[in-house]
Short mmCIF file of C-alpha atoms in Angstrom, two decimals:
data_model
loop_
_atom_site.label_atom_id
_atom_site.label_comp_id
_atom_site.label_asym_id
_atom_site.label_seq_id
_atom_site.Cartn_x
_atom_site.Cartn_y
_atom_site.Cartn_z
CA MET A 1 44.98 108.99 177.33
CA ALA A 2 44.98 111.85 174.86
CA ALA A 3 48.57 112.42 175.46
CA SER A 4 49.47 108.65 174.56
CA GLU A 5 47.57 109.01 171.31
CA GLN A 6 49.20 112.16 170.10
CA PRO A 7 52.97 110.54 169.99
CA ALA A 8 51.44 107.53 168.15
CA ALA A 9 49.74 109.62 165.47
CA ALA A 10 52.86 111.64 165.03
CA MET A 11 54.75 108.38 164.59
CA LYS A 12 52.29 107.20 162.08
CA ARG A 13 52.61 110.40 159.99
CA ARG A 14 56.43 110.13 160.25
CA HIS A 15 56.50 106.59 159.08
CA LYS A 16 54.11 107.43 156.21
CA ALA A 17 56.33 110.25 155.08
CA GLN A 18 59.43 108.24 155.23
CA TYR A 19 57.80 105.53 153.09
CA VAL A 20 56.56 107.78 150.37
CA SER A 21 59.87 109.75 150.20
CA GLY A 22 61.48 106.43 149.86
CA GLN A 23 59.56 105.08 147.23
CA GLN A 24 59.72 108.50 145.28
CA ALA A 25 63.51 108.24 145.34
CA LYS A 26 63.37 104.76 143.94
CA ARG A 27 61.07 105.74 140.86
CA PRO A 28 62.81 106.21 137.53
CA ARG A 29 62.78 109.52 135.74
CA GLY A 30 60.22 109.80 133.02
CA GLY A 31 61.51 111.43 129.74
CA GLY A 32 59.89 113.89 127.35
CA GLY A 33 58.11 115.84 130.17
CA GLY A 34 55.81 113.01 131.16
CA GLY A 35 55.72 109.48 132.86
CA GLY A 36 55.16 106.14 131.56
CA GLY A 37 56.47 102.70 132.29
CA GLY A 38 58.77 100.64 130.27
CA PRO A 39 62.50 99.61 130.27
CA ARG A 40 65.17 102.31 131.01
CA GLN A 41 68.14 101.05 128.94
CA LEU A 42 68.44 99.82 125.26
CA GLU A 43 67.23 96.34 124.93
CA LEU A 44 66.45 93.68 122.34
CA GLY A 45 63.13 94.17 120.35
CA MET A 46 63.21 98.02 120.77
CA GLN A 47 62.86 100.50 117.81
CA GLY A 48 63.94 103.97 118.06
CA ILE A 49 66.45 106.76 117.21
CA LEU A 50 70.19 106.72 118.00
CA ILE A 51 71.59 110.12 118.35
CA THR A 52 75.16 111.25 118.75
CA CYS A 53 76.39 114.43 120.42
CA ASN A 54 79.38 116.15 121.64
CA MET A 55 79.63 115.72 125.46
CA ASN A 56 76.47 117.22 126.55
CA GLU A 57 73.93 114.29 126.55
CA ARG A 58 71.60 116.08 128.89
CA LYS A 59 71.11 118.98 126.46
CA CYS A 60 71.04 116.47 123.54
CA VAL A 61 68.10 114.81 125.13
CA GLY A 62 66.21 117.96 125.44
CA GLU A 63 66.85 119.00 121.90
CA ALA A 64 65.89 115.47 120.76
CA TYR A 65 62.59 115.64 122.54
CA SER A 66 61.84 119.09 121.11
CA LEU A 67 62.63 118.05 117.54
CA LEU A 68 60.80 114.64 117.59
CA ASN A 69 57.67 115.93 119.28
CA GLU A 70 57.48 118.76 116.64
CA TYR A 71 57.87 116.62 113.70
CA GLY A 72 55.96 113.61 115.32
CA ASP A 73 52.89 115.86 115.86
CA LEU A 74 52.93 116.89 112.26
CA LEU A 75 53.19 113.27 110.93
CA TYR A 76 51.15 111.27 113.57
CA GLY A 77 49.01 114.08 115.28
CA PRO A 78 49.27 115.45 118.90
CA GLU A 79 50.28 112.64 121.39
CA LYS A 80 47.40 111.60 123.75
CA PHE A 81 48.34 110.54 127.32
CA THR A 82 47.18 111.17 130.86
CA ASN A 83 49.08 112.64 133.67
CA GLN A 84 48.91 110.04 136.30
CA ASP A 85 50.43 112.24 138.96
CA ASP A 86 47.11 114.52 138.58
CA ARG A 87 44.75 111.74 138.13
CA LEU A 88 46.16 109.81 141.25
CA SER A 89 46.40 112.78 143.72
CA GLY A 90 44.90 111.93 146.94
CA SER A 91 43.12 113.65 149.49
CA GLU A 92 44.80 115.34 152.77
CA GLU A 93 43.03 112.63 154.86
CA GLU A 94 44.32 109.79 152.88
CA GLU A 95 47.95 111.16 153.17
CA ASP A 96 47.82 110.59 156.97
CA ASP A 97 47.15 106.86 156.82
CA VAL A 98 49.74 104.38 156.09
CA GLU A 99 47.39 101.71 154.57
CA ALA A 100 45.97 104.32 152.27
CA ALA A 101 49.59 105.39 151.15
CA LEU A 102 50.33 101.84 150.33
CA LYS A 103 47.25 101.23 148.44
CA LYS A 104 47.77 104.51 146.39
CA GLU A 105 51.42 103.33 145.75
CA VAL A 106 50.27 99.99 144.40
CA ASP A 107 47.56 101.81 142.36
CA GLN A 108 50.30 103.98 140.88
CA ILE A 109 52.56 101.10 139.81
CA ARG A 110 49.57 99.10 138.34
CA THR A 111 48.42 102.18 136.45
CA SER A 112 51.99 103.00 135.21
CA ASN A 113 52.06 99.47 133.75
CA GLU A 114 48.61 99.70 132.05
CA GLN A 115 49.22 103.19 130.93
CA LYS A 116 50.10 103.63 127.24
CA LEU A 117 53.75 104.35 127.14
CA ARG A 118 55.03 107.65 125.67
CA ARG A 119 55.67 108.18 122.09
CA PHE A 120 59.33 109.16 122.69
CA GLN A 121 61.12 107.92 125.77
CA SER A 122 64.99 108.19 126.51
CA VAL A 123 66.67 105.12 127.72
CA GLU A 124 70.39 104.46 128.54
CA SER A 125 72.39 103.70 125.49
CA GLY A 126 75.28 102.10 127.06
CA ALA A 127 77.80 104.21 125.41
CA ASN A 128 79.13 107.94 126.12
CA ASN A 129 77.87 110.66 123.78
CA VAL A 130 75.25 108.58 122.57
CA VAL A 131 71.60 108.96 123.33
CA PHE A 132 68.85 106.51 122.52
CA ILE A 133 65.10 107.55 122.11
CA ARG A 134 62.79 104.68 122.26
CA THR A 135 59.77 105.17 119.98
CA LEU A 136 56.21 103.71 120.08
CA GLY A 137 53.68 103.77 117.25
CA VAL A 138 56.42 105.58 115.11
CA GLU A 139 58.26 104.60 112.07
CA PRO A 140 61.81 105.71 112.81
CA GLU A 141 63.03 105.87 109.14
CA LYS A 142 60.14 107.63 107.84
CA LEU A 143 60.23 110.18 110.87
CA VAL A 144 64.10 110.81 110.64
CA HIS A 145 63.92 111.06 106.90
CA HIS A 146 61.03 113.71 107.21
CA ILE A 147 63.16 115.73 109.54
CA LEU A 148 66.24 115.79 107.58
CA MET A 149 64.33 116.37 104.34
CA ASP A 150 62.82 119.51 106.00
CA LEU A 151 66.23 120.67 107.42
CA HIS A 152 67.91 120.08 103.95
CA THR A 153 65.32 122.14 102.12
CA THR A 154 65.03 124.99 104.47
CA LYS A 155 68.73 124.94 105.62
CA LYS A 156 67.18 126.14 109.15
CA LYS A 157 69.30 124.90 112.05
CA LYS A 158 67.20 123.75 114.85
CA THR A 159 69.88 121.83 117.17
CA ARG A 160 73.12 122.65 118.66
CA VAL A 161 74.48 119.64 120.35
CA ILE A 162 72.98 116.84 118.39
CA LEU A 163 75.30 115.57 115.61
CA ARG A 164 73.73 112.61 113.75
CA MET A 165 70.33 111.18 114.12
CA LEU A 166 70.10 107.54 113.04
CA PRO A 167 66.67 105.69 112.83
CA ILE A 168 66.69 102.06 114.45
CA SER A 169 64.00 99.80 113.30
CA GLY A 170 65.43 96.56 114.75
CA THR A 171 67.55 95.18 117.06
CA CYS A 172 69.11 91.73 117.93
CA LYS A 173 71.93 90.12 119.78
CA ALA A 174 75.44 91.35 118.58
CA PHE A 175 76.84 88.02 117.66
CA MET A 176 77.45 86.87 114.12
CA GLU A 177 74.98 84.13 114.00
CA ASP A 178 72.20 86.00 115.51
CA MET A 179 72.71 89.15 113.19
CA LYS A 180 72.64 86.73 110.14
CA LYS A 181 69.51 84.99 111.20
CA TYR A 182 67.65 88.20 112.11
CA SER A 183 68.92 90.00 108.85
CA GLU A 184 67.61 87.43 106.63
CA THR A 185 64.13 88.48 107.44
CA PHE A 186 64.73 92.08 108.40
CA PHE A 187 66.20 92.88 104.80
CA GLU A 188 63.31 91.60 102.88
CA PRO A 189 61.03 94.68 102.51
CA TRP A 190 63.85 96.43 100.64
CA PHE A 191 66.08 93.78 99.00
CA LYS A 192 63.96 90.32 98.53
CA ALA A 193 62.92 89.82 95.00
CA PRO A 194 61.08 91.56 93.27
CA ASN A 195 62.43 94.43 95.34
CA LYS A 196 65.99 95.47 94.57
CA GLY A 197 68.49 98.22 94.83
CA THR A 198 72.07 99.60 95.31
CA PHE A 199 73.38 99.52 98.75
CA GLN A 200 76.34 100.26 101.05
CA ILE A 201 76.88 99.09 104.54
CA VAL A 202 78.16 101.52 107.15
CA TYR A 203 79.52 99.92 110.53
CA LYS A 204 80.10 101.27 113.93
CA ALA A 205 80.93 99.46 117.16
CA ARG A 206 81.09 101.00 120.93
CA ASN A 207 82.02 99.07 123.71
CA ASN A 208 82.36 95.93 121.91
CA SER A 209 85.68 94.02 121.00
CA HIS A 210 84.41 90.77 119.83
CA MET A 211 82.84 91.73 116.45
CA SER A 212 84.81 92.24 113.36
CA ARG A 213 83.97 94.96 110.93
CA GLU A 214 84.95 93.29 107.79
CA GLU A 215 83.22 89.88 108.88
CA VAL A 216 79.98 91.71 109.61
CA ILE A 217 79.96 93.62 106.26
CA LYS A 218 80.92 90.54 104.28
CA GLU A 219 78.12 88.41 105.84
CA LEU A 220 75.53 90.84 105.64
CA ALA A 221 76.23 91.86 101.96
CA GLY A 222 76.13 88.15 101.23
CA ILE A 223 72.58 88.01 102.72
CA VAL A 224 71.52 91.09 100.53
CA GLY A 225 72.63 89.34 97.54
CA SER A 226 71.16 86.05 98.43
CA LEU A 227 67.79 87.84 98.64
CA ASN A 228 68.15 88.95 94.87
CA PRO A 229 71.27 88.81 92.80
CA GLU A 230 70.44 92.20 91.39
CA ASN A 231 71.16 93.91 94.30
CA LYS A 232 74.60 95.63 93.78
CA VAL A 233 77.06 97.45 96.01
CA ASP A 234 77.53 101.12 95.34
CA LEU A 235 79.67 103.11 97.83
CA ASN A 236 79.18 106.48 95.94
CA ASN A 237 75.56 107.11 95.74
CA PRO A 238 73.49 104.00 96.80
CA GLN A 239 69.68 103.89 96.94
CA TYR A 240 69.89 102.27 100.31
CA THR A 241 72.56 102.54 103.26
CA ILE A 242 72.43 99.64 105.80
CA VAL A 243 73.26 101.19 109.20
CA VAL A 244 74.80 98.74 111.74
CA GLU A 245 75.26 100.21 114.97
CA ILE A 246 76.58 97.85 117.84
CA ILE A 247 76.61 98.88 121.46
CA LYS A 248 77.90 96.38 123.89
CA ASN A 249 75.76 93.18 122.99
CA VAL A 250 72.98 95.02 121.06
CA CYS A 251 73.06 95.34 117.35
CA CYS A 252 70.86 98.18 116.10
CA LEU A 253 69.77 97.98 112.34
CA SER A 254 68.07 100.23 109.87
CA VAL A 255 67.88 100.74 106.22
CA VAL A 256 67.84 104.35 105.06
CA LYS A 257 67.67 106.40 101.95
CA ASP A 258 69.61 109.59 100.85
CA TYR A 259 72.42 108.91 103.15
CA VAL A 260 74.87 110.86 101.03
CA LEU A 261 72.33 113.83 100.21
CA PHE A 262 71.75 114.19 103.97
CA ARG A 263 75.38 114.15 104.74
CA LYS A 264 75.43 110.78 106.72
CA TYR A 265 72.27 112.00 108.65
CA ASN A 266 74.20 114.62 110.24
CA LEU A 267 72.16 117.62 111.32
CA GLN A 268 74.80 120.10 111.64
CA GLU A 269 76.13 119.42 108.01
CA VAL A 270 72.59 119.01 106.30
CA VAL A 271 71.63 122.63 107.07
CA LYS A 272 74.70 124.19 105.36
CA SER A 273 74.37 125.97 102.15
CA ASN A 274 76.32 125.26 99.03
CA LYS A 275 78.19 128.43 99.49
CA GLU A 276 79.25 127.38 102.85
CA GLU A 277 80.50 123.97 101.76
CA LEU A 278 82.58 125.67 98.83
CA GLY A 279 83.81 128.07 101.32
CA GLN A 280 84.93 125.45 103.76
CA GLN A 281 86.37 123.47 100.71
CA ASN A 282 88.35 126.47 99.55
CA LEU A 283 89.63 127.16 102.97
CA LEU A 284 90.75 123.40 103.35
CA SER A 285 92.52 123.83 99.80
CA ALA A 286 94.19 126.95 100.68
CA SER A 287 95.38 125.68 104.02
CA GLN A 288 96.84 122.58 102.29
CA GLY A 289 98.46 124.78 99.74
CA GLU A 290 100.07 126.87 102.35
CA LYS A 291 101.40 123.79 104.29
CA LEU A 292 102.97 122.56 100.92
CA GLU A 293 104.46 125.95 100.42
CA GLU A 294 106.02 125.79 103.97
CA ILE A 295 107.32 122.40 103.27
CA LYS A 296 108.94 123.52 99.99
CA LEU A 297 110.46 126.41 101.65
CA ALA A 298 111.85 124.31 104.46
CA GLU A 299 113.50 121.88 102.10
CA GLU A 300 115.24 124.78 100.18
CA ASP A 301 116.52 126.23 103.45
CA THR A 302 117.76 122.85 104.69
CA LYS A 303 119.20 121.87 101.24
CA GLU A 304 122.95 121.43 101.38
CA VAL A 305 125.40 123.34 98.96
CA LYS A 306 126.68 120.96 96.16
CA PRO A 307 130.34 120.35 96.08
CA GLU A 308 130.81 121.92 92.51
CA ASP A 309 128.94 125.14 93.99
CA LYS A 310 131.76 125.47 96.76
CA ASN A 311 134.74 124.79 94.32
CA GLN A 312 133.23 127.57 91.98
CA GLY A 313 133.31 129.81 94.92
CA GLU A 314 136.74 129.27 95.66
CA GLU A 315 137.91 129.79 92.22
CA GLU A 316 136.06 132.98 92.08
CA ALA A 317 137.61 134.20 95.21
CA LYS A 318 141.23 133.25 93.90
CA PRO A 319 141.66 136.12 91.36
CA ASN A 320 140.31 138.51 93.60
CA GLU A 321 143.14 137.66 96.12
CA SER A 322 145.77 137.95 93.41
CA ASN A 323 144.47 141.31 92.30
CA ASN A 324 144.60 142.52 96.02
CA GLN A 325 148.31 141.44 96.05
CA GLN A 326 149.22 143.22 92.91
CA ALA A 327 147.42 146.39 94.18
#
């Protein structure tokens, strides 16, 4: 009797171990060093930060979490969350019981849904070399502007692979009618009378071929003008820059300040000193000058000799020949 009970208990433990390991494999990976539920890809209604990088997306996510948590704590205070793995750790006796394991898994799912989501959570953007960090309880424009202002002032480089960091405070379907309807309300805080300002529109589409850049800019500029006729386009140094980032069928929108000052919100460029910028400009000018000089020399080398020059050379040679004959 005891012999028959041992194989049954062993099978029970093996079944439980397979169940738990299978469930753990299915769980999505958390971001920012913690858990939390929520969607795992860019969706309508999200707010967050769109970050571009050069090939190394994994390192980009790590840099983004470090930078955002640093400045997020400064602006909003330290994030408060509970570690569900520690809170839901069971006893050794429960681990040996299949029913207890199932109950624990259900409790974990329920708690994950009820638990407050993390302040910053990486989700799939839908495009290569683009990372999207979903935010919660944060004003993306305020946070990113604060980061860039600090980097611009201190000239302290804090990232290596992050290129641009664009706040996204609204998302809608990437179809013209949906964008027009959404923008009419979205633009009001900045452009509806009595508010007004100069503006420009910057547009970028990824993995989307049905939208027209010219049409989007024309329609959105028309909406801004309809909110207040005193809103004027300024492509040199506008007060506001309307950022339109389309990825697949999702349109990401934001209205940002100091777009020119902060080098198009490029974290690598904004930390450069004026001397470095002048040096780069001088190098560029010098290289361009060298290329022009090379072109001129090449043109002179390949230039054909004029016919009159040939005749003159022949005439000059004839007296020499006669002189030689006389000699």
